[in-house]
Structures are given as C-alpha cells and as structure tokens.
Amino acid sequence: MTISSSQSDRAGHAVSSLEGADSLFARLGLDRDARVSLTQRQGPQWAMTENPSTGQPLAWVRLDEAADFERQASEAVASFKAWRTVPAPSRGLVVRAIGDAFRRHKADLGELISLEVGKIRSEGQGEIQEIVDIADFAVGLSRQLPGLTLPSERAGHRLIEQWLPLGVVGVISAFNFPAAVWAWNACLAAVSGDVTIWKPSLLAPLTAIACNRIADEVATSMGHPGVFRLVIGTDQEVGERMIADRRLPLISATGSCRMGRRVGQVVAQRLGRSLLELGGNNACIVHEDADLDLALASTVFGAVGTAGQRCTTTRRLFVHEKVAPAFIARLVKAYRSLSTRIGDPRDEATLIGPLINAQAVKQFEHAVSAARQQGGRVLVGGGRATTNALGHFVEPTLIVAPDAPGSALPIADEETFAPILYVFTYRSLDDAIERQNAVDQGLSSSIFTESMRVSERFLSPAGNGSDCGIANVNCGTSGAEIGGAFGGEKDTGGGRESGSDSWKAYMRRQTCTINFSGKLELAQGIRFE
Ligand code: NAD
C-alpha cells in the first residue's frame, strides 16, 4: 500500500504541503488559530503534532502555561455563574445547534482525525457521528433531568429530590478518542448547567482545537461565551494543576490505568469527584454452539479495528476446544488476508491504519517478544508492516497461548495498545468466564453462543458471570452506542459516561423537605417539647 510521499520534511515547514491539508485546516479555522503554527517552532512552549501515517509534522501547537490555566479556571467560574441560570431546555437549544454544526463539519473533522491519530476514514467520521448522537441525546435530556418525589413519613410534608448544576468540569481525554470523549462529557455537562475545561492529549491537539472552536463559536453566537474551554499543556504544568484545583468539583479523566491512579488520588485528597474511564483488557468467548461466521467477523473487527487502539479492543480470545481448530484456522486465513489492507487511513481500501507513534511500535514489539519467551506461538504477524511510508505501521498479530495448565502467558494480562490477539482454548464455560475475569481491568466482554442458558450464565443476575461494565452476547467487545452507560469496573476505574443516567455525575443532588402542615413535626417521631 502506498502512502502519499508529498509531505514536508520534519525540519522545514508544515503540513501545508500534505495534499489537501491546508484547505482542510482553513475550513476548520486552524490556520487562523493563534495556537497553531504551520511553520516549525522551537522551545518548550511548542509541541509538534505528527501524522502517524508518515511520521511527519502536521503542525506546531503553542502550549498553555500555569498562568493560562489560572485565567481559564477563574473565568470559567464566572461563566458557570451565568450559564447555570439559563433554563435547561434553553441550554439544550445551544447543544442542538452545536450538534448541527458537527453534522456540517463531519467529513472535515473525520479527516482531521485520520490525519492526526491515523483512524481509517469511516472510523474518523464515526467518531464525529458520536458527537452528533450525544448532542441529540443531551438535547432530549435538557427537558428531563428528572428528580423524584418521595412519600414523607410526616403528614403535611413533601419530600423531593432535585438535580442542580455542579460547576466547572475538568475533562482529560486520551489520544485514541480525540473528539468523542470530550463531547460525551461536554454535551451532558452543558445541559446540566456546567462549564467544561478540556485538556486533550498532546498527541491530538489539533482535533481538540477544531472541535472546541466549533462548540465555542456556536455558544458564543447564541449569547453564551466561555461555556466550552480548552487548555493545552503538559501534564506537569497544566494537568497536575487542573486535577488539584478545588474550583473544579469534577474531573472526568479518560486514559491509562497509570494516569487514573494518579488523578484518582489527587482528586480524592481534596474530596473532589472523579469520573475515571481507564484501560481495558477485553475478552471474547466463542462457545461450542456459536455462530462461527458471526464470531469470526466480530472478533476480527474487535481485535484489529482502529489498529487495536480502542479501550474496548478484543485482546484475548477464549475458544471452546471442540471448535478451536477450525475457528483458529479461519482466523489465520482472515488475518493473512489483511496484509494488503494496511496503509494510509484516508484510502478507502484501508482497514488498518498506523499506531500513534514510534513508542507504541516499540511497545508492540516488546509484547510480541515477551509472548514468544513465555511460550506463545505467533501464527500471523508479529512485526512492522511493510508499506512505502515512514509511518508507524505494524502487522495485525495472532498469538496462540501455550497449551499448559492455567495457560501461563502473563503478557496477555497487560493492555498493549496494538493489534495483538492472544488465543486460548477452554473446556468448561465456568473456566472460560473465570479466566476472562482474571485480569485487573474490567471494561468490555462478549460471548458468542446460540444457547439461552449459556448467555444467561454469562449475564447471570447473581453477578458471577462477566465482571465487566460491558457484557455483550453475539456482539463483539469493541464499540458501543451512546444510549447506554459506558465504562468499566476494577482498574478500569468504575466511571460511567454517555447514556442512561450518566448525566447524574455532572449535577449535584439536593433533597428537599417542604412542610405545609403549619406544625413542627420531627422525623423518627422525636419529641422536643
Ligand atoms: P494516557 O494515560 O497516556 O493519557 C490520557 C490523558 O491523561 C492525556 O490527556 C494525558 O495528558 C493525561 N494525563 C496523564 N497524566 C496526567 C496527570 N498526572 N495529570 C493530568 N492529566 C494527565 O493515555 P493515552 O495513551 O492517551 O490513551 C490510551 C489509554 O486510554 C488506554 O489505556 C485506553 O484503554 C484508555 N482509554 C480508556 C477509555 C475508556 O473509556 N475506558 C477510552 C479511551 C481510552
């Protein structure tokens, strides 16, 4: 697969030599943004953002410093005081207009995501579709945000719960969902009456600038400036300040378990609220009665899609021993057929784009070598992909675990952010579920079966089935609709975002007792006379 070789050299100037990129930047307002430079900048206040398909610079982005964060935080508090007084349905109208703006910019933003993080075209666009979807969801919510009326034990009293705006929400996002994760937070926060300050990954600042710009321009044009804010800086200078800042009652952080441990501790120390969406090590079980065609297609997408860089990527596969030989043979064939589909993510024929950077390739190589040392057998892949480009491409890799009791393959217990699938076989369903659950993370899981009993065992109401936040039947681990609550257990952090009642994280609950009896009556029958 050939990748366009017309990009600039690293030391020279910019991306604008990349075919069509300069007009893309202009359509998204990036060429007019004071933070963005298309010519090389040096010094600690500038970060280079790279196209992972070419290893070449896309642009240089000016980093915020402590004083910039301080200004944003104090202005955000003022913006919040105004925004919370706007009725929720009117806040919803602003989010509706933002959703419409993202509809209009879907193709351009999707392309920017392909350039900056290497997602294939349909996945880049799919990510912007998630923004449109969550905006629609939030608009509906803006006319609900329902509280409860509860029966009071005291005559002539009313007991209610109401939900109130929370404050300034800090949003920290990972590189692999450079737009949607922010929108999940920002749209719900906005209808809840909150202001967001977004700190994106330094691996994807252009997408953040473009997205925040759209939201801010729409809100400002409707008379509400400052509701959507952006700070771009290093973890030391900006990230640490943000998580320690008491003016931000909620920090919603998406990223690695390592990051979540740090954020969780700092926020807990100031008794703030954190919403953590962290790493996954997701498994798929293929039972003996599974529809193998369906299981095959779902496993391949789950393991290889987004080049294995989704939190919900399928990383471990448990196949029943009766179907294992045939199923693994089909997997091998499917993986081999992918070798011609690796390349430029903007090419319609491509299914597998690059890893995010050179370090990610090294981590991939380390995991493959560890798996070999631990007795794993590489059936397909295992190395860098051969393309004509200088980007960070690796081969989709299938590794069978050693056939030993307990199948010791410790590397499979770790999340390596790359397209590596470790394959195990099992005899009993209970064993498969136990081994699926035997990792630190608890994000997504799935089983393929035609049996109602097997499916119900996996989803058992006793809680002894899958221990993950997401448990699917005949549907792979990767990807989710916005309507359900998204998140995972154990080291995945326990947070829930997006649909269902996730909005409650962005509001504070108030319990109110209204006495219309004209008499003092104390709860629990206490007398004080
Ligand atoms: P990362 O942990 O390296 O970085 C994530 C974000 O945290 C970045 O914005 C980074 O700058 C910030 N950060 C790191 N240390 C910080 C600190 N001390 N203070 C404040 N901010 C800090 O993760 P990544 O490599 O960008 O993303 C990949 C990881 O994210 C994977 O583990 C993946 O599973 C996870 N992820 C989880 C979900 C989910 O919803 N569960 C979604 C996407 C990605």
Coordinates of N, CA, C and O in Angstrom, one line a residue, residues 47-49 63 116 199-205 232-235:
A47 N 4.6 22.3 21.0 CA 4.6 20.9 20.9 C 4.3 20.6 19.4 O 3.5 21.2 18.8
M48 N 5.1 19.6 18.9 CA 4.8 19.2 17.5 C 3.8 18.1 17.5 O 3.8 17.2 18.3
T49 N 2.8 18.2 16.6 CA 1.8 17.1 16.4 C 2.1 16.5 15.0 O 2.3 17.1 14.1
L63 N 1.8 25.7 23.7 CA 1.2 25.1 24.9 C 0.9 26.2 26.0 O 1.5 27.3 26.0
E116 N -4.5 13.0 12.2 CA -3.8 13.3 13.5 C -3.6 12.0 14.3 O -2.6 11.8 15.0
K199 N -8.8 19.4 28.7 CA -7.3 19.2 28.5 C -7.1 18.0 27.6 O -7.2 16.8 28.1
P200 N -6.8 18.1 26.3 CA -6.7 17.0 25.4 C -5.3 16.4 25.5 O -4.4 16.9 26.1
S201 N -5.2 15.2 24.9 CA -3.8 14.6 24.8 C -3.0 15.4 23.9 O -3.4 15.9 22.9
L202 N -1.7 15.5 24.3 CA -0.8 16.3 23.4 C -0.5 15.5 22.1 O 0.2 16.1 21.2
L203 N -1.0 14.3 22.0 CA -0.9 13.6 20.7 C -2.0 14.0 19.7 O -2.0 13.5 18.6
A204 N -3.0 14.7 20.2 CA -4.1 15.1 19.3 C -4.7 16.5 19.6 O -5.9 16.6 19.6
P205 N -3.8 17.5 19.6 CA -4.3 18.8 20.0 C -5.1 19.5 18.9 O -6.0 20.3 19.1
I232 N -4.3 23.5 26.6 CA -3.4 22.5 26.0 C -2.1 22.7 26.7 O -1.4 23.7 26.6
G233 N -1.7 21.7 27.4 CA -0.4 21.8 28.1 C 0.1 20.5 28.6 O -0.5 19.5 28.4
T234 N 1.3 20.6 29.2 CA 1.9 19.3 29.6 C 1.2 18.9 30.9 O 0.5 19.6 31.6
D235 N 1.4 17.6 31.3 CA 0.8 17.1 32.5 C 1.3 17.8 33.7 O 0.6 18.1 34.7

